[in-house]
Short mmCIF file of C-alpha atoms in Angstrom, two decimals:
data_model
loop_
_atom_site.label_atom_id
_atom_site.label_comp_id
_atom_site.label_asym_id
_atom_site.label_seq_id
_atom_site.Cartn_x
_atom_site.Cartn_y
_atom_site.Cartn_z
CA UNK T 1 153.29 104.85 296.59
CA UNK T 2 157.44 105.41 295.46
CA UNK T 3 158.84 102.41 294.57
CA UNK T 4 163.26 102.72 294.00
CA UNK T 5 164.77 100.46 291.30
CA UNK T 6 168.38 99.52 290.98
CA UNK T 7 168.79 100.78 288.19
CA UNK T 8 168.07 104.36 289.98
CA UNK T 9 170.30 103.20 292.90
CA UNK T 10 173.19 102.63 290.60
CA UNK T 11 172.62 105.78 288.80
CA UNK T 12 172.84 108.07 291.79
CA UNK T 13 175.33 106.55 293.05
CA UNK T 14 176.90 106.53 289.72
CA UNK T 15 176.45 110.16 289.17
CA UNK T 16 177.95 110.98 293.25
CA UNK T 17 181.44 109.41 291.37
CA UNK T 18 181.05 111.36 288.21
CA UNK T 19 180.96 115.29 290.51
CA UNK T 20 183.05 114.31 292.84
CA UNK T 21 186.20 112.76 289.92
CA UNK T 22 185.08 116.41 288.31
CA UNK T 23 185.46 118.85 291.11
CA UNK T 24 188.43 121.49 290.23
CA UNK T 25 190.85 122.57 292.16
CA UNK T 26 194.52 121.71 293.71
CA UNK T 27 195.02 123.38 297.13
CA UNK T 28 197.91 122.02 298.16
CA UNK T 29 202.43 120.99 296.90
CA UNK T 30 203.91 118.37 297.16
CA UNK T 31 206.06 115.39 295.60
CA UNK T 32 206.59 111.36 296.02
CA UNK T 33 209.10 109.07 295.29
CA UNK T 34 208.64 106.62 291.56
CA UNK T 35 207.43 103.63 294.04
CA UNK T 36 204.93 106.70 296.43
CA UNK T 37 201.19 107.56 296.46
CA UNK T 38 200.75 110.49 297.99
CA UNK T 39 196.60 111.27 300.05
CA UNK T 40 195.88 114.33 300.69
CA UNK T 41 193.02 116.84 300.76
CA UNK T 42 190.21 118.40 303.41
CA UNK T 43 187.33 116.65 304.86
CA UNK T 44 186.08 118.33 307.44
CA UNK T 45 183.14 115.92 307.84
CA UNK T 46 185.59 112.66 308.46
CA UNK T 47 187.40 114.41 311.10
CA UNK T 48 189.27 112.35 314.04
CA UNK T 49 188.61 109.48 312.03
CA UNK T 50 191.43 106.48 310.91
CA UNK T 51 190.45 105.73 307.54
CA UNK T 52 191.07 101.97 306.25
CA UNK T 53 192.31 102.03 301.99
CA UNK T 54 191.57 98.53 301.54
CA UNK T 55 192.53 95.49 299.06
CA UNK T 56 191.19 92.47 297.22
CA UNK T 57 194.24 90.12 298.37
CA UNK T 58 191.86 86.51 296.56
CA UNK T 59 188.28 87.57 294.13
CA UNK T 60 187.73 83.44 295.03
CA UNK T 61 187.75 83.91 298.71
CA UNK T 62 186.53 86.66 299.11
CA UNK T 63 189.16 88.09 301.54
CA UNK T 64 190.53 92.12 301.56
CA UNK T 65 193.68 92.93 303.27
CA UNK T 66 194.43 96.75 304.36
CA UNK T 67 196.56 98.62 302.26
CA UNK T 68 197.34 101.66 304.46
CA UNK T 69 195.48 102.99 307.61
CA UNK T 70 195.33 106.88 307.05
CA UNK T 71 194.16 109.08 309.73
CA UNK T 72 192.43 112.71 309.53
CA UNK T 73 193.06 115.41 312.19
CA UNK T 74 191.16 117.30 314.87
CA UNK T 75 190.52 119.69 311.39
CA UNK T 76 189.62 117.30 308.54
CA UNK T 77 193.36 117.55 306.45
CA UNK T 78 195.02 114.95 306.09
CA UNK T 79 198.15 113.93 303.76
CA UNK T 80 199.45 110.82 303.38
CA UNK T 81 202.43 109.50 301.48
CA UNK T 82 202.99 104.91 301.59
CA UNK T 83 204.81 102.54 299.24
CA UNK T 84 203.61 100.84 295.99
CA UNK T 85 205.21 98.83 293.44
CA UNK T 86 202.19 98.12 291.16
CA UNK T 87 199.55 99.77 289.78
CA UNK T 88 196.70 98.96 292.34
CA UNK T 89 192.44 98.74 292.50
CA UNK T 90 192.10 99.82 296.46
CA UNK T 91 189.23 100.90 298.43
CA UNK T 92 187.70 101.80 301.81
CA UNK T 93 184.08 101.21 303.84
CA UNK T 94 183.51 104.71 304.54
CA UNK T 95 179.73 104.85 306.65
CA UNK T 96 176.63 103.59 304.08
CA UNK T 97 179.54 103.58 301.20
CA UNK T 98 181.97 101.70 300.18
CA UNK T 99 184.37 104.27 297.80
CA UNK T 100 187.25 102.65 295.74
CA UNK T 101 190.04 104.14 293.29
CA UNK T 102 192.43 103.04 290.72
CA UNK T 103 196.18 104.26 292.10
CA UNK T 104 199.12 104.39 290.42
CA UNK T 105 202.63 104.51 291.43
CA UNK T 106 204.54 108.36 291.68
CA UNK T 107 201.55 109.85 291.46
CA UNK T 108 199.75 112.51 293.85
CA UNK T 109 196.57 112.52 294.59
CA UNK T 110 193.63 115.19 296.24
CA UNK T 111 191.26 112.80 297.06
CA UNK T 112 187.53 113.86 297.25
CA UNK T 113 185.28 111.99 300.15
CA UNK T 114 181.42 111.02 299.85
CA UNK T 115 179.41 112.42 302.42
CA UNK T 116 179.75 110.78 305.94
CA UNK T 117 176.38 108.48 306.43
CA UNK T 118 176.64 106.86 309.29
CA UNK T 119 175.60 102.82 309.07
CA UNK T 120 172.71 102.75 312.16
CA UNK T 121 173.65 99.63 314.18
CA UNK T 122 171.10 96.80 312.51
CA UNK T 123 173.73 98.09 309.34
CA UNK T 124 175.95 97.29 310.90
CA UNK T 125 176.21 93.68 312.44
CA UNK T 126 173.82 92.35 308.72
CA UNK T 127 175.82 90.05 307.25
CA UNK T 128 174.79 90.90 303.98
CA UNK T 129 174.78 94.31 303.33
CA UNK T 130 175.77 95.40 300.61
CA UNK T 131 177.73 99.42 301.14
CA UNK T 132 176.56 101.59 298.43
CA UNK T 133 179.53 101.40 295.99
CA UNK T 134 181.04 104.81 294.51
CA UNK T 135 185.03 106.01 293.35
CA UNK T 136 186.41 108.59 295.09
CA UNK T 137 186.77 112.27 293.77
CA UNK T 138 189.99 113.36 292.58
CA UNK T 139 190.14 116.76 292.56
CA UNK T 140 194.12 117.26 290.66
CA UNK T 141 193.23 117.39 287.36
CA UNK T 142 196.78 115.11 286.24
CA UNK T 143 195.73 111.97 288.39
CA UNK T 144 192.63 112.06 286.75
CA UNK T 145 192.69 111.11 283.92
CA UNK T 146 192.29 106.82 283.84
CA UNK T 147 189.70 106.73 287.25
CA UNK T 148 187.72 109.03 284.83
CA UNK T 149 187.94 107.60 281.02
CA UNK T 150 186.86 103.90 283.91
CA UNK T 151 184.37 105.11 284.92
CA UNK T 152 182.94 105.96 282.05
CA UNK T 153 183.36 103.30 279.55
CA UNK T 154 181.45 100.73 282.37
CA UNK T 155 179.37 103.28 282.71
CA UNK T 156 178.44 102.84 278.48
CA UNK T 157 180.03 99.24 278.43
CA UNK T 158 176.76 98.17 281.23
CA UNK T 159 174.42 100.00 279.97
CA UNK T 160 174.71 98.09 276.30
CA UNK T 161 175.47 95.44 277.43
CA UNK T 162 172.74 94.90 280.13
CA UNK T 163 170.35 96.66 276.66
CA UNK T 164 171.86 94.06 274.19
CA UNK T 165 172.30 91.17 276.93
CA UNK T 166 169.09 88.25 275.58
CA UNK T 167 169.46 88.98 272.14
CA UNK T 168 173.58 88.06 272.81
CA UNK T 169 172.78 85.38 274.94
CA UNK T 170 169.35 83.69 272.38
CA UNK T 171 170.41 84.56 269.81
CA UNK T 172 174.67 84.07 269.61
CA UNK T 173 175.14 87.11 268.14
CA UNK T 174 178.73 87.08 267.74
CA UNK T 175 178.54 90.01 264.80
CA UNK T 176 176.97 92.35 267.03
CA UNK T 177 179.00 91.71 270.44
CA UNK T 178 182.34 92.46 267.02
CA UNK T 179 179.91 96.01 266.73
CA UNK T 180 179.40 96.89 270.05
CA UNK T 181 182.95 96.12 270.89
CA UNK T 182 183.86 98.28 267.47
CA UNK T 183 181.85 101.04 268.61
CA UNK T 184 183.00 101.44 272.11
CA UNK T 185 186.50 101.06 271.17
CA UNK T 186 186.69 103.80 269.46
CA UNK T 187 184.63 106.01 271.45
CA UNK T 188 187.25 105.61 274.41
CA UNK T 189 191.27 105.31 273.10
CA UNK T 190 192.48 106.31 276.16
CA UNK T 191 196.38 105.21 275.52
CA UNK T 192 197.32 103.27 279.01
CA UNK T 193 198.13 99.94 280.01
CA UNK T 194 195.59 99.35 283.10
CA UNK T 195 192.53 101.14 280.87
CA UNK T 196 193.82 99.15 277.78
CA UNK T 197 193.08 95.78 280.09
CA UNK T 198 190.32 96.64 281.37
CA UNK T 199 188.26 97.54 278.12
CA UNK T 200 190.28 93.66 276.42
CA UNK T 201 188.84 92.06 279.78
CA UNK T 202 185.49 93.89 278.68
CA UNK T 203 185.09 93.17 275.52
CA UNK T 204 185.96 89.23 276.85
CA UNK T 205 182.94 89.82 279.50
CA UNK T 206 180.48 90.24 276.23
CA UNK T 207 181.75 88.12 273.48
CA UNK T 208 181.45 85.17 275.68
CA UNK T 209 177.60 86.76 276.50
CA UNK T 210 177.64 85.97 272.97
CA UNK T 211 179.17 82.20 273.14
CA UNK T 212 177.31 80.54 274.73
CA UNK T 213 179.01 77.01 273.57
CA UNK T 214 183.02 79.14 272.38
CA UNK T 215 184.12 79.09 275.78
CA UNK T 216 187.29 77.78 275.79
CA UNK T 217 187.85 80.25 273.41
CA UNK T 218 188.07 83.05 275.24
CA UNK T 219 189.55 81.09 278.22
CA UNK T 220 192.37 80.80 275.53
CA UNK T 221 192.61 84.56 275.18
CA UNK T 222 192.28 84.95 278.74
CA UNK T 223 195.32 82.86 279.15
CA UNK T 224 197.25 85.40 277.04
CA UNK T 225 196.89 88.30 279.51
CA UNK T 226 199.13 88.88 282.31
CA UNK T 227 196.75 87.79 286.07
CA UNK T 228 195.74 90.96 288.21
CA UNK T 229 194.33 91.68 291.47
CA UNK T 230 191.54 94.01 288.86
CA UNK T 231 188.07 93.94 289.52
CA UNK T 232 187.69 93.17 285.30
CA UNK T 233 189.59 90.52 285.23
CA UNK T 234 187.69 88.36 288.28
CA UNK T 235 184.80 90.37 287.12
CA UNK T 236 185.55 87.08 284.28
CA UNK T 237 187.21 85.12 285.95
CA UNK T 238 184.73 83.99 287.79
CA UNK T 239 182.06 83.93 284.92
CA UNK T 240 184.22 81.50 282.94
CA UNK T 241 185.21 79.14 285.58
CA UNK T 242 182.58 78.85 287.83
CA UNK T 243 182.34 74.56 288.29
CA UNK T 244 185.06 75.00 285.41
CA UNK T 245 186.45 72.15 287.40
CA UNK T 246 187.23 69.17 285.86
CA UNK T 247 184.38 68.82 282.99
CA UNK T 248 185.70 71.59 281.49
CA UNK T 249 188.84 69.77 280.49
CA UNK T 250 189.62 67.65 277.63
CA UNK T 251 188.48 64.10 278.59
CA UNK T 252 191.74 63.27 278.45
CA UNK T 253 192.80 64.85 281.28
CA UNK T 254 189.56 64.71 283.71
CA UNK T 255 189.97 62.13 284.65
CA UNK T 256 194.27 61.99 285.19
CA UNK T 257 193.36 65.06 287.29
CA UNK T 258 190.81 63.96 289.62
CA UNK T 259 192.67 61.17 289.36
CA UNK T 260 196.19 62.82 290.72
CA UNK T 261 192.88 64.86 293.12
CA UNK T 262 192.35 61.71 294.63
CA UNK T 263 195.34 59.91 295.77
CA UNK T 264 197.08 63.73 297.25
CA UNK T 265 199.05 64.08 294.02
CA UNK T 266 202.15 66.85 294.60
CA UNK T 267 200.23 70.85 292.99
CA UNK T 268 202.71 70.74 290.18
CA UNK T 269 202.29 67.49 289.63
CA UNK T 270 198.19 68.46 288.78
CA UNK T 271 198.61 71.22 287.14
CA UNK T 272 201.21 69.75 284.86
CA UNK T 273 198.25 67.08 284.38
CA UNK T 274 196.38 70.01 283.42
CA UNK T 275 198.12 71.79 281.56
CA UNK T 276 198.27 68.28 279.14
CA UNK T 277 194.67 70.13 278.09
CA UNK T 278 196.04 73.51 275.16
CA UNK T 279 193.87 75.12 276.07
CA UNK T 280 196.53 76.04 279.00
CA UNK T 281 199.36 77.48 278.38
CA UNK T 282 200.10 80.20 281.02
CA UNK T 283 201.45 78.10 284.82
CA UNK T 284 199.89 80.87 286.75
CA UNK T 285 196.17 81.89 286.07
CA UNK T 286 196.01 77.11 285.90
CA UNK T 287 197.43 76.80 288.97
CA UNK T 288 194.56 79.56 290.05
CA UNK T 289 192.00 77.62 287.69
CA UNK T 290 192.31 74.44 289.81
CA UNK T 291 192.78 76.17 293.26
CA UNK T 292 189.05 77.43 292.36
CA UNK T 293 187.39 74.27 291.25
CA UNK T 294 189.43 72.55 294.41
CA UNK T 295 187.52 74.89 296.56
CA UNK T 296 184.34 74.71 295.04
CA UNK T 297 184.55 70.80 295.46
CA UNK T 298 185.20 71.24 299.33
CA UNK T 299 182.21 73.02 299.31
CA UNK T 300 179.99 71.05 296.86
CA UNK T 301 181.17 67.95 298.41
CA UNK T 302 182.03 67.01 295.67
CA UNK T 303 185.20 65.23 296.73
CA UNK T 304 186.84 64.22 300.72
CA UNK T 305 187.85 67.61 302.35
CA UNK T 306 190.83 66.20 303.28
CA UNK T 307 192.04 65.80 299.69
CA UNK T 308 191.72 69.08 299.28
CA UNK T 309 192.64 69.97 302.42
CA UNK T 310 196.02 68.44 302.23
CA UNK T 311 196.54 69.59 298.04
CA UNK T 312 195.69 72.87 299.18
CA UNK T 313 198.50 72.68 301.92
CA UNK T 314 201.00 72.23 299.66
CA UNK T 315 200.10 74.38 296.63
CA UNK T 316 200.80 77.21 299.41
CA UNK T 317 203.87 75.38 299.46
CA UNK T 318 204.91 74.85 295.52
CA UNK T 319 202.72 77.00 294.20
CA UNK T 320 204.54 79.06 290.94
CA UNK T 321 204.48 82.71 291.43
CA UNK T 322 203.93 84.33 295.41
CA UNK T 323 199.97 85.00 294.17
CA UNK T 324 199.57 81.37 293.83
CA UNK T 325 201.14 80.79 297.20
CA UNK T 326 199.18 83.55 299.02
CA UNK T 327 195.58 82.96 297.74
CA UNK T 328 195.87 78.76 297.62
CA UNK T 329 196.76 79.53 301.47
CA UNK T 330 194.22 81.84 301.98
CA UNK T 331 192.03 78.67 300.70
CA UNK T 332 193.58 76.53 303.05
CA UNK T 333 192.73 78.60 306.25
CA UNK T 334 189.44 79.05 305.24
CA UNK T 335 188.51 75.39 304.46
CA UNK T 336 190.38 74.45 307.47
CA UNK T 337 188.66 76.70 310.33
CA UNK T 338 186.92 75.44 313.64
CA UNK T 339 187.69 71.18 312.16
CA UNK T 340 187.33 69.59 314.93
CA UNK T 341 191.28 69.38 316.53
CA UNK T 342 192.11 72.32 313.91
CA UNK T 343 193.77 75.71 316.27
CA UNK T 344 190.67 77.88 316.82
CA UNK T 345 190.86 81.30 315.77
CA UNK T 346 192.52 83.77 318.61
CA UNK T 347 191.90 87.70 318.73
CA UNK T 348 192.83 90.51 321.19
CA UNK T 349 190.51 92.76 322.21
CA UNK T 350 189.86 95.31 325.43
CA UNK T 351 187.56 94.51 328.73
CA UNK T 352 185.25 96.48 330.24
CA UNK T 353 188.96 98.18 332.63
CA UNK T 354 190.63 98.30 329.35
CA UNK T 355 193.14 95.78 329.49
CA UNK T 356 193.64 93.29 326.60
CA UNK T 357 193.05 89.82 326.26
CA UNK T 358 193.40 86.72 323.43
CA UNK T 359 192.51 83.76 323.66
CA UNK T 360 195.32 82.49 324.64
CA UNK T 361 194.81 84.39 328.23
CA UNK T 362 192.26 81.37 328.46
CA UNK T 363 194.68 78.40 327.33
CA UNK T 364 194.10 75.14 328.52
CA UNK T 365 190.05 75.85 329.55
CA UNK T 366 186.95 75.51 328.31
CA UNK T 367 185.47 78.31 327.01
CA UNK T 368 182.09 79.34 325.70
CA UNK T 369 182.04 82.01 323.65
CA UNK T 370 179.10 84.37 323.03
CA UNK T 371 177.73 87.22 320.87
CA UNK T 372 175.98 90.47 322.05
CA UNK T 373 174.62 94.14 321.17
CA UNK T 374 173.57 95.60 324.71
CA UNK T 375 170.50 97.43 323.38
CA UNK T 376 168.85 93.91 322.28
CA UNK T 377 166.60 92.57 324.05
CA UNK T 378 166.66 88.90 323.13
CA UNK T 379 170.68 89.68 324.88
CA UNK T 380 169.31 90.88 327.31
CA UNK T 381 167.41 88.34 328.56
CA UNK T 382 169.91 85.44 327.63
CA UNK T 383 172.25 87.63 329.66
CA UNK T 384 170.51 86.65 332.76
CA UNK T 385 170.11 83.02 332.09
CA UNK T 386 174.36 82.29 331.00
CA UNK T 387 174.55 84.63 334.57
CA UNK T 388 172.21 80.93 336.30
CA UNK T 389 174.98 78.34 334.37
CA UNK T 390 177.58 81.15 334.89
CA UNK T 391 176.99 80.11 339.25
CA UNK T 392 176.84 76.71 338.59
CA UNK T 393 179.20 76.02 336.30
CA UNK T 394 182.44 78.80 336.37
CA UNK T 395 184.69 75.50 337.57
CA UNK T 396 184.68 74.08 334.59
CA UNK T 397 184.69 76.42 332.27
CA UNK T 398 185.18 80.13 331.65
CA UNK T 399 182.43 82.89 330.18
CA UNK T 400 183.38 84.91 327.65
CA UNK T 401 181.24 87.37 325.91
CA UNK T 402 181.89 89.63 322.76
CA UNK T 403 180.60 93.18 322.28
CA UNK T 404 179.66 93.17 318.63
CA UNK T 405 178.45 98.06 320.46
CA UNK T 406 179.99 99.97 317.81
CA UNK T 407 181.08 102.67 320.67
CA UNK T 408 183.04 101.02 324.26
CA UNK T 409 181.27 102.90 326.21
CA UNK T 410 178.64 100.82 325.66
CA UNK T 411 180.07 98.27 327.19
CA UNK T 412 181.06 99.95 329.73
CA UNK T 413 178.12 100.89 331.45
CA UNK T 414 176.07 97.49 330.67
CA UNK T 415 178.50 96.21 332.55
CA UNK T 416 179.52 98.71 335.27
CA UNK T 417 174.89 98.75 335.09
CA UNK T 418 175.11 94.76 335.55
CA UNK T 419 177.38 92.54 337.97
CA UNK T 420 178.29 89.87 335.67
CA UNK T 421 181.54 88.07 336.98
CA UNK T 422 182.77 87.29 333.20
CA UNK T 423 184.68 88.73 331.58
CA UNK T 424 183.17 91.22 327.87
CA UNK T 425 185.36 92.04 325.17
CA UNK T 426 184.68 95.10 323.14
CA UNK T 427 184.39 94.10 318.23
CA UNK T 428 182.62 97.09 317.89
#
């Protein structure tokens, strides 16, 4: 029996990424300002589609936000410029692939997309579906260096890390970690601030594997670096600070922090106490460590929910940086959602007559919200039961069915073939 290992899948993705990055030639000319980025090229397999590029705005939850929506015309051509203030790591979900790229202001990228492979309905509706991750191809050589160096470095780093992980961990072999770091540092000498920080963060993760009980030294080094919304930073952050709050702080700090949180103290005062630990000199990092700890405590049930919500709400207003404020607000929204007495999350979707319906249209009514796929036999049977329910209860409540089929026409066909009287809304 043929067995496909995780390693072979990762190798396939790496090969696709490298081939796409090494495609030569540039067929287009254009210019952008120093605060813009231009994407251009041809992708016949994606003609008529709009590609949504996103960035991870919160690596703790996690949560992503759209950056741009790029239309591809009926001939498969695209040429799109957009504003960008600083380098960013972005991605787009392209069928079964999640394709990513590091981009910089002032640069143009002739993009090469992976072959289009549509997800099946089962994959699309599976909350545990895992995209095959690849790098977006860059055809113009002048914009390729940063991504190429990161991909090649990561491939070798991950291989060496995996090959030596047991020895590094069980023997606390810091000498081996230093040797691997020196070899990689000599081999990958590309000079670029993003790449250099990427290497530094990767090397800290390598040292962490060998250090075991010396994470405080690594945390101190992390504190000397700027916080970035980049994968390498948050791989290390999540590894260092999982389960850190409050017991990772010095003993004298633990009690004071816990007491201030229990008393619904201001977020500023909690962070001030945490920075009494000489390990923490970077206020933004300290804020993120506290936020991460409170978010974990909410789901671990180690701190009362109302206490955490009060602190998160205050943090969203008083944190020292826009990133900390935004992440605190994200966490508050996530943890307070669907709690008794809280406002229901809104939506605006099209009904079978292509008219927009919003949750506010049902204000003041009891709403029975349900989800279906029109080809699912169990869902079809549920509709028969719901019809009986509707006939007996239609004066007391509204039934609203959210249709998860990818094609809008599937919902139209389903509602035309049946005589259900309540609202069907498309969320494909």
